[in-house]
XYZ file of C-alpha atoms in Angstrom:
449
model
C -0.189 70.328 68.361
C 1.512 67.067 67.779
C -1.739 65.911 65.811
C -0.707 69.430 63.501
C 2.101 68.821 63.376
C 1.910 64.521 61.507
C -0.928 66.373 59.670
C 1.543 69.107 57.885
C 4.165 66.718 57.644
C 1.310 63.837 55.847
C 0.475 67.217 53.250
C 3.806 67.462 52.604
C 4.469 63.959 52.315
C 1.375 63.687 50.174
C 2.360 66.467 47.955
C 6.002 64.942 46.983
C 4.448 61.744 46.485
C 1.525 63.935 43.965
C 4.361 65.692 42.593
C 6.560 62.516 41.965
C 4.066 60.652 40.036
C 2.404 63.440 38.016
C 5.834 65.153 37.407
C 7.775 61.990 37.067
C 5.723 60.215 34.183
C 5.744 63.875 31.769
C 10.169 64.025 32.412
C 10.104 60.801 31.390
C 7.282 61.361 28.105
C 9.781 64.120 27.148
C 12.655 62.198 27.323
C 11.435 59.732 25.335
C 9.409 62.266 22.622
C 13.551 64.309 22.552
C 14.720 60.324 21.902
C 12.603 60.337 18.865
C 13.286 63.553 17.945
C 17.118 62.546 17.198
C 16.575 59.217 15.629
C 14.854 60.866 12.984
C 17.706 63.225 12.786
C 20.083 60.474 13.061
C 17.810 58.345 10.193
C 18.208 61.749 7.863
C 21.624 61.641 8.210
C 22.378 58.357 6.818
C 19.396 59.175 4.193
C 21.037 62.604 3.356
C 25.040 59.959 3.228
C 23.304 57.289 1.724
C 22.027 59.914 -1.530
C 25.034 61.473 -1.885
C 27.545 58.588 -1.876
C 25.111 56.403 -4.102
C 22.288 58.360 -5.962
C 23.089 57.858 -10.132
C 24.019 61.172 -10.332
C 26.389 63.768 -8.234
C 24.295 65.878 -6.368
C 24.959 69.374 -4.953
C 24.682 68.954 -1.430
C 23.658 72.598 -0.347
C 20.308 72.140 -3.219
C 19.731 69.084 -1.123
C 19.145 70.670 1.957
C 17.599 73.365 1.093
C 15.030 70.494 -0.494
C 14.807 69.354 2.601
C 14.076 72.367 4.524
C 11.521 73.475 2.035
C 10.180 70.003 1.645
C 9.891 70.410 5.928
C 8.307 73.894 5.902
C 5.446 73.361 2.857
C 4.336 70.194 4.220
C 2.784 72.503 7.219
C 0.418 74.299 4.750
C 0.102 76.004 1.050
C 1.629 80.031 2.840
C 4.779 78.451 4.564
C 8.494 77.560 2.065
C 12.266 78.442 2.685
C 13.245 81.549 0.584
C 16.631 80.973 -0.862
C 18.752 83.976 -0.893
C 17.552 85.270 -4.364
C 13.814 84.222 -3.444
C 14.565 86.505 0.258
C 15.988 89.308 -2.284
C 13.063 88.369 -5.252
C 10.146 89.042 -1.965
C 12.424 91.908 -1.268
C 11.797 93.819 -4.637
C 8.330 92.935 -4.250
C 7.201 94.804 -1.907
C 9.165 97.680 -3.165
C 6.405 97.702 -5.998
C 8.564 96.805 -8.940
C 10.022 93.016 -9.971
C 10.583 91.189 -13.001
C 7.657 88.153 -14.110
C 4.277 87.373 -15.150
C 2.403 89.390 -12.636
C -0.078 86.862 -11.767
C -0.412 85.607 -7.150
C -0.317 82.164 -6.908
C -1.127 79.346 -3.948
C -0.751 75.752 -4.870
C -4.255 73.259 -4.350
C -4.083 70.019 -5.782
C -1.385 69.633 -6.366
C -1.214 72.149 -9.200
C -0.402 75.926 -8.907
C -3.787 78.121 -8.600
C -4.680 81.497 -9.988
C -5.838 83.423 -6.468
C -5.474 86.905 -8.734
C -3.737 88.858 -11.648
C -2.100 92.135 -10.801
C -3.937 95.000 -13.086
C -1.637 96.110 -15.636
C 0.716 92.851 -16.032
C 1.640 90.759 -19.082
C -0.975 87.933 -17.113
C -3.991 90.135 -16.923
C -3.637 91.261 -20.474
C -3.668 87.916 -21.885
C -6.625 86.476 -20.249
C -6.013 85.177 -16.587
C -8.755 85.561 -14.358
C -8.329 84.539 -10.478
C -10.037 80.297 -9.942
C -7.846 79.720 -13.494
C -5.219 76.743 -12.328
C -2.101 76.715 -14.497
C -1.122 72.217 -14.731
C 1.724 73.039 -17.540
C 4.422 75.343 -18.484
C 6.362 75.110 -21.454
C 4.349 72.005 -21.941
C 6.229 70.360 -18.693
C 3.825 69.340 -15.861
C 4.190 71.639 -12.984
C 2.012 68.185 -10.761
C 4.436 67.142 -7.853
C 6.347 70.517 -7.830
C 6.838 73.132 -4.818
C 5.284 76.099 -5.173
C 8.426 77.775 -5.434
C 9.735 75.138 -7.949
C 6.728 75.625 -10.183
C 7.283 79.410 -9.984
C 10.461 79.002 -10.797
C 9.639 77.694 -14.309
C 7.593 81.030 -14.690
C 10.256 82.639 -14.504
C 12.363 83.875 -17.218
C 14.386 86.966 -18.895
C 12.375 89.549 -19.679
C 10.982 89.910 -23.233
C 11.321 85.791 -23.287
C 7.789 83.903 -24.132
C 6.247 81.342 -21.687
C 2.622 79.020 -22.534
C 0.803 77.932 -19.298
C -1.798 74.996 -20.006
C -5.069 76.459 -17.925
C -7.921 74.497 -16.236
C -11.352 76.988 -15.793
C -14.122 76.304 -14.278
C -16.729 76.726 -17.309
C -14.128 75.411 -20.091
C -14.178 72.192 -21.461
C -10.876 71.549 -22.055
C -7.630 73.087 -21.485
C -6.101 75.609 -23.291
C -2.925 77.673 -23.747
C -2.013 80.871 -23.255
C 1.093 82.774 -24.499
C 2.707 85.887 -22.357
C 5.256 88.211 -22.728
C 7.333 88.467 -19.899
C 8.014 91.702 -18.574
C 9.066 94.151 -15.714
C 6.064 94.382 -13.377
C 5.216 97.737 -12.435
C 2.484 97.829 -9.451
C 1.019 100.736 -9.194
C -0.625 100.361 -5.648
C -3.355 102.642 -5.799
C -5.216 104.580 -8.990
C -8.392 106.691 -8.350
C -11.407 107.496 -11.372
C -14.377 109.808 -11.089
C -17.324 108.766 -11.784
C -19.947 111.263 -11.065
C -20.587 112.222 -8.090
C -18.134 109.578 -7.018
C -14.739 108.963 -6.119
C -13.118 105.472 -7.104
C -9.834 104.497 -5.356
C -8.409 101.153 -7.423
C -5.912 99.520 -4.593
C -4.511 96.538 -6.881
C -1.665 95.414 -3.677
C -0.810 96.313 -0.132
C 3.287 96.964 -0.161
C 5.428 100.091 0.733
C 3.726 102.967 -1.969
C -0.248 101.494 -0.565
C -0.846 104.362 2.166
C 1.492 107.214 0.020
C -0.429 106.664 -2.656
C -3.815 106.356 -1.492
C -3.597 109.544 0.833
C -1.730 111.118 -2.750
C -5.418 109.959 -5.338
C -7.552 110.550 -2.566
C -6.407 114.623 -2.070
C -6.118 114.756 -6.121
C -9.684 113.144 -6.648
C -11.119 116.276 -3.856
C -9.595 118.639 -5.408
C -11.128 117.850 -8.928
C -14.500 117.657 -7.441
C -14.099 120.728 -5.365
C -14.004 119.491 -1.599
C -15.281 117.154 -0.073
C -18.890 118.506 -0.168
C -19.769 117.698 -3.748
C -18.714 114.171 -3.037
C -21.756 111.357 -2.906
C -19.366 109.143 -1.242
C -16.436 106.721 -1.882
C -15.728 102.972 -3.717
C -12.554 100.732 -2.265
C -12.268 98.318 -4.784
C -10.538 95.296 -3.765
C -11.570 92.796 -6.137
C -8.281 90.601 -7.587
C -6.431 92.706 -4.786
C -3.702 89.097 -3.156
C -3.139 91.260 -0.713
C 0.856 91.839 0.572
C 1.923 93.866 4.343
C -0.473 93.353 7.123
C 0.738 97.058 8.050
C -0.386 98.175 5.098
C -4.068 96.566 5.572
C -4.062 98.293 8.978
C -2.846 101.253 7.519
C -5.296 101.887 4.291
C -8.114 100.558 6.594
C -7.331 103.467 9.419
C -7.781 105.833 7.144
C -11.364 105.447 7.497
C -12.106 104.495 10.952
C -11.789 106.837 13.925
C -11.721 104.101 15.998
C -12.242 100.771 17.252
C -10.591 97.610 16.845
C -9.017 97.110 12.559
C -7.595 93.076 13.275
C -6.529 90.816 15.493
C -3.649 88.037 15.826
C -3.659 84.953 17.153
C -0.747 82.824 17.539
C -0.444 79.252 19.096
C 1.363 80.952 22.229
C -1.845 83.292 23.937
C 1.160 85.632 24.902
C 2.075 86.764 21.138
C -1.306 87.567 20.384
C -2.107 90.768 18.802
C -4.546 93.667 18.748
C -4.769 96.843 16.004
C -6.829 99.637 16.877
C -7.859 102.118 14.845
C -6.866 106.432 15.112
C -8.215 109.173 15.287
C -9.060 110.525 11.982
C -10.962 109.397 8.742
C -9.998 110.711 5.047
C -13.792 109.922 4.035
C -14.886 111.951 6.224
C -17.795 110.027 7.473
C -18.696 109.897 3.420
C -20.535 106.134 2.804
C -18.323 103.993 1.435
C -18.865 100.865 -0.297
C -15.742 97.827 -0.667
C -15.697 95.549 -3.736
C -15.118 92.118 -3.361
C -14.359 88.779 -5.498
C -12.041 85.333 -5.419
C -9.233 87.408 -6.476
C -9.864 89.218 -3.073
C -7.114 87.615 -0.251
C -5.319 88.009 2.965
C -4.948 92.096 3.456
C -7.492 92.519 0.836
C -9.974 91.014 3.167
C -8.494 92.544 6.439
C -9.588 95.853 5.168
C -12.781 94.563 3.964
C -13.904 93.091 7.663
C -12.982 95.678 9.407
C -15.431 98.063 7.567
C -18.161 95.669 7.414
C -18.204 95.095 10.669
C -17.990 98.533 12.136
C -20.364 99.104 9.383
C -18.748 101.717 8.172
C -18.781 100.037 4.688
C -20.696 98.164 2.811
C -19.119 95.151 0.848
C -20.053 94.565 -2.804
C -19.215 91.252 -5.022
C -18.666 88.233 -4.782
C -17.357 85.867 -1.641
C -13.481 87.027 -0.906
C -10.480 84.068 -1.050
C -10.343 83.383 2.591
C -6.549 83.595 3.223
C -6.665 84.330 6.869
C -3.176 83.155 8.137
C -0.073 85.584 8.799
C 2.805 84.458 7.926
C 6.581 86.108 9.390
C 9.556 86.043 7.165
C 12.393 84.855 9.277
C 15.703 85.847 8.069
C 17.952 82.787 8.274
C 22.179 82.272 8.063
C 23.175 82.609 4.707
C 21.164 84.968 3.240
C 18.216 82.977 2.712
C 14.481 83.359 4.882
C 11.620 81.108 6.311
C 7.933 82.277 5.347
C 6.611 80.872 8.282
C 2.455 80.739 9.885
C 2.462 81.988 12.433
C -0.965 83.170 13.365
C -4.629 83.347 11.895
C -6.343 87.025 11.495
C -9.240 87.659 13.651
C -11.882 90.945 12.050
C -13.124 93.304 14.783
C -16.016 91.112 16.055
C -13.842 88.338 16.263
C -14.474 86.029 13.094
C -11.577 83.649 11.379
C -12.449 83.851 7.844
C -9.648 81.442 7.271
C -10.434 79.211 4.337
C -14.218 80.844 4.542
C -13.861 84.610 2.978
C -15.685 87.478 3.773
C -19.182 87.042 2.455
C -20.596 90.244 0.831
C -22.953 92.402 2.548
C -24.555 92.171 -0.713
C -24.154 89.522 -3.730
C -23.329 91.028 -7.482
C -21.582 88.864 -10.002
C -19.959 89.959 -12.697
C -21.516 89.223 -15.516
C -20.444 88.255 -19.043
C -19.925 90.846 -21.553
C -23.236 90.952 -23.854
C -22.632 90.073 -27.069
C -21.813 92.604 -30.047
C -24.530 93.865 -32.051
C -24.290 91.503 -35.552
C -26.211 94.691 -37.723
C -26.438 97.875 -38.416
C -30.453 97.637 -39.699
C -31.587 96.959 -36.177
C -29.668 99.779 -34.631
C -30.760 102.404 -36.952
C -34.274 100.841 -36.650
C -34.329 101.583 -33.067
C -32.724 105.492 -33.684
C -35.633 106.152 -35.988
C -37.984 105.428 -33.252
C -38.859 108.410 -30.848
C -37.409 107.910 -27.269
C -39.726 110.635 -25.132
C -41.843 113.672 -25.849
C -38.992 115.640 -25.982
C -38.125 114.030 -29.602
C -41.893 114.516 -30.609
C -41.785 117.809 -33.621
C -43.788 120.495 -32.540
C -43.910 119.903 -28.557
C -44.513 122.730 -26.148
C -41.790 124.116 -23.520
C -41.361 123.681 -20.106
C -41.684 126.915 -19.117
C -41.568 126.536 -15.129
C -37.121 125.663 -14.797
C -34.872 128.444 -15.509
C -31.683 128.289 -17.768
C -29.335 127.937 -14.660
C -31.696 125.529 -13.521
C -32.266 123.635 -16.873
C -28.456 123.333 -16.816
C -27.829 121.925 -13.415
C -30.658 118.794 -14.600
C -28.816 118.292 -17.756
C -25.997 118.389 -16.164
C -27.008 115.331 -13.689
C -28.485 113.910 -16.059
C -25.314 112.856 -18.160
C -24.008 111.938 -14.035
C -26.446 109.508 -14.618
C -25.927 108.069 -18.146
C -21.845 107.422 -17.138
C -23.209 105.375 -14.557
C -25.502 103.578 -16.932
C -22.820 103.154 -19.310
C -20.024 102.500 -16.963
C -23.185 99.380 -16.294
C -21.278 97.024 -19.976
C -17.800 98.324 -18.861
C -17.742 96.985 -14.837
C -21.079 96.268 -13.762
C -20.164 95.514 -9.951
C -18.764 98.891 -9.991
C -21.586 101.249 -11.584
C -23.454 98.856 -8.922
C -21.520 99.750 -6.109
C -21.573 103.532 -7.576
C -25.726 103.568 -7.692
C -25.820 102.333 -4.153
C -24.137 105.272 -3.471
C -25.870 107.733 -5.388
C -29.001 105.815 -3.544
C -28.331 106.491 0.154
C -27.277 110.471 -1.053
C -30.829 110.400 -1.993
C -33.063 109.350 1.332
C -30.095 111.328 2.969
C -31.856 113.668 5.571
C -30.899 117.119 4.458
C -28.822 118.793 7.282
C -31.130 121.028 9.430
C -30.078 124.871 9.192
């Protein structure tokens, strides 16, 4: 019995010794780190007071502290920042879909402002600003060395006023100036059009209007075509869509998925991770889908494209997306400001992170440059004079194998095909997507009676 007591006592002493040996250094290290933090805060206070007392010009203490806070946040990554009260108000207005400005989504790269994408129908879009452009000067003043918020502030101004930005574009040797007239930006989150028997849903941003707009436009298009049975498929156009609300990206993905994971987020603490799953109901009725993306498709756009691609619910066509795979949480702060802080990465259903990699299309299709206009009418006239087919020849034998109704249906189908062919000159990537859906319908097995 005495041996057992001694053994137990020995174990207790050893446990106490190990605990002391491990916990002691850990506590000491934590105390040292805390002491270093307070020393750095004291240093900050010393510098702050020295600036207030001795800087060549009088400074605003509040602006100085805000600049320090913003500098701390922007040093983390390009998407974390401090939002002063007026900036926080602007951000809340933007998520509702109407605001003043140029109509571009921007980030910062190598000290310059980089265009993620211009928004459809905005002054920047009309002026020819493209995804990937670098803005180096605003009204002749360099943006190099400014924070992103400061550079954006330079581009703000009254509606109707002119701004001249200097742009550096890949493939163009010299920088060039672009004049833009500021305007009120009214973002229509979703627009639709019908090409042949294909419904094209153009999603320009992910704000509070996106899901209701998607449902409304889809319903309108189906009514125009006479129901889902008459639809070849759907094109979801996410090109130059800079993203927006995570909740809207999940909602749009859910609209076309019956089940399974849409996206997951993982922060520094594993307990903070979240998974978002689809609910039953596919607005497209299991019809084939093509998703269009390009280098201006970012964030929420990539969530939708990645989810539909991983579930093999859609064919992704276009060029590699932007590659913003991080989640920013907006935390309101005292004084009516807020902090935008990167708190997690998001992952597609297959577990891949697209951070800095982007979503790679299933079929890579670049948008070619517009072909040059014909130089003269003489060549066009000579082409028009040549017979284009047997039907153009004089005195041909008629086709007696078709009824008038069959001939009418053939003409309607021919018109739809020619519409898509004409679309290639306007938007080659969209025409490619429509052709894919028409091809899928052509090879799909017919329903058994």
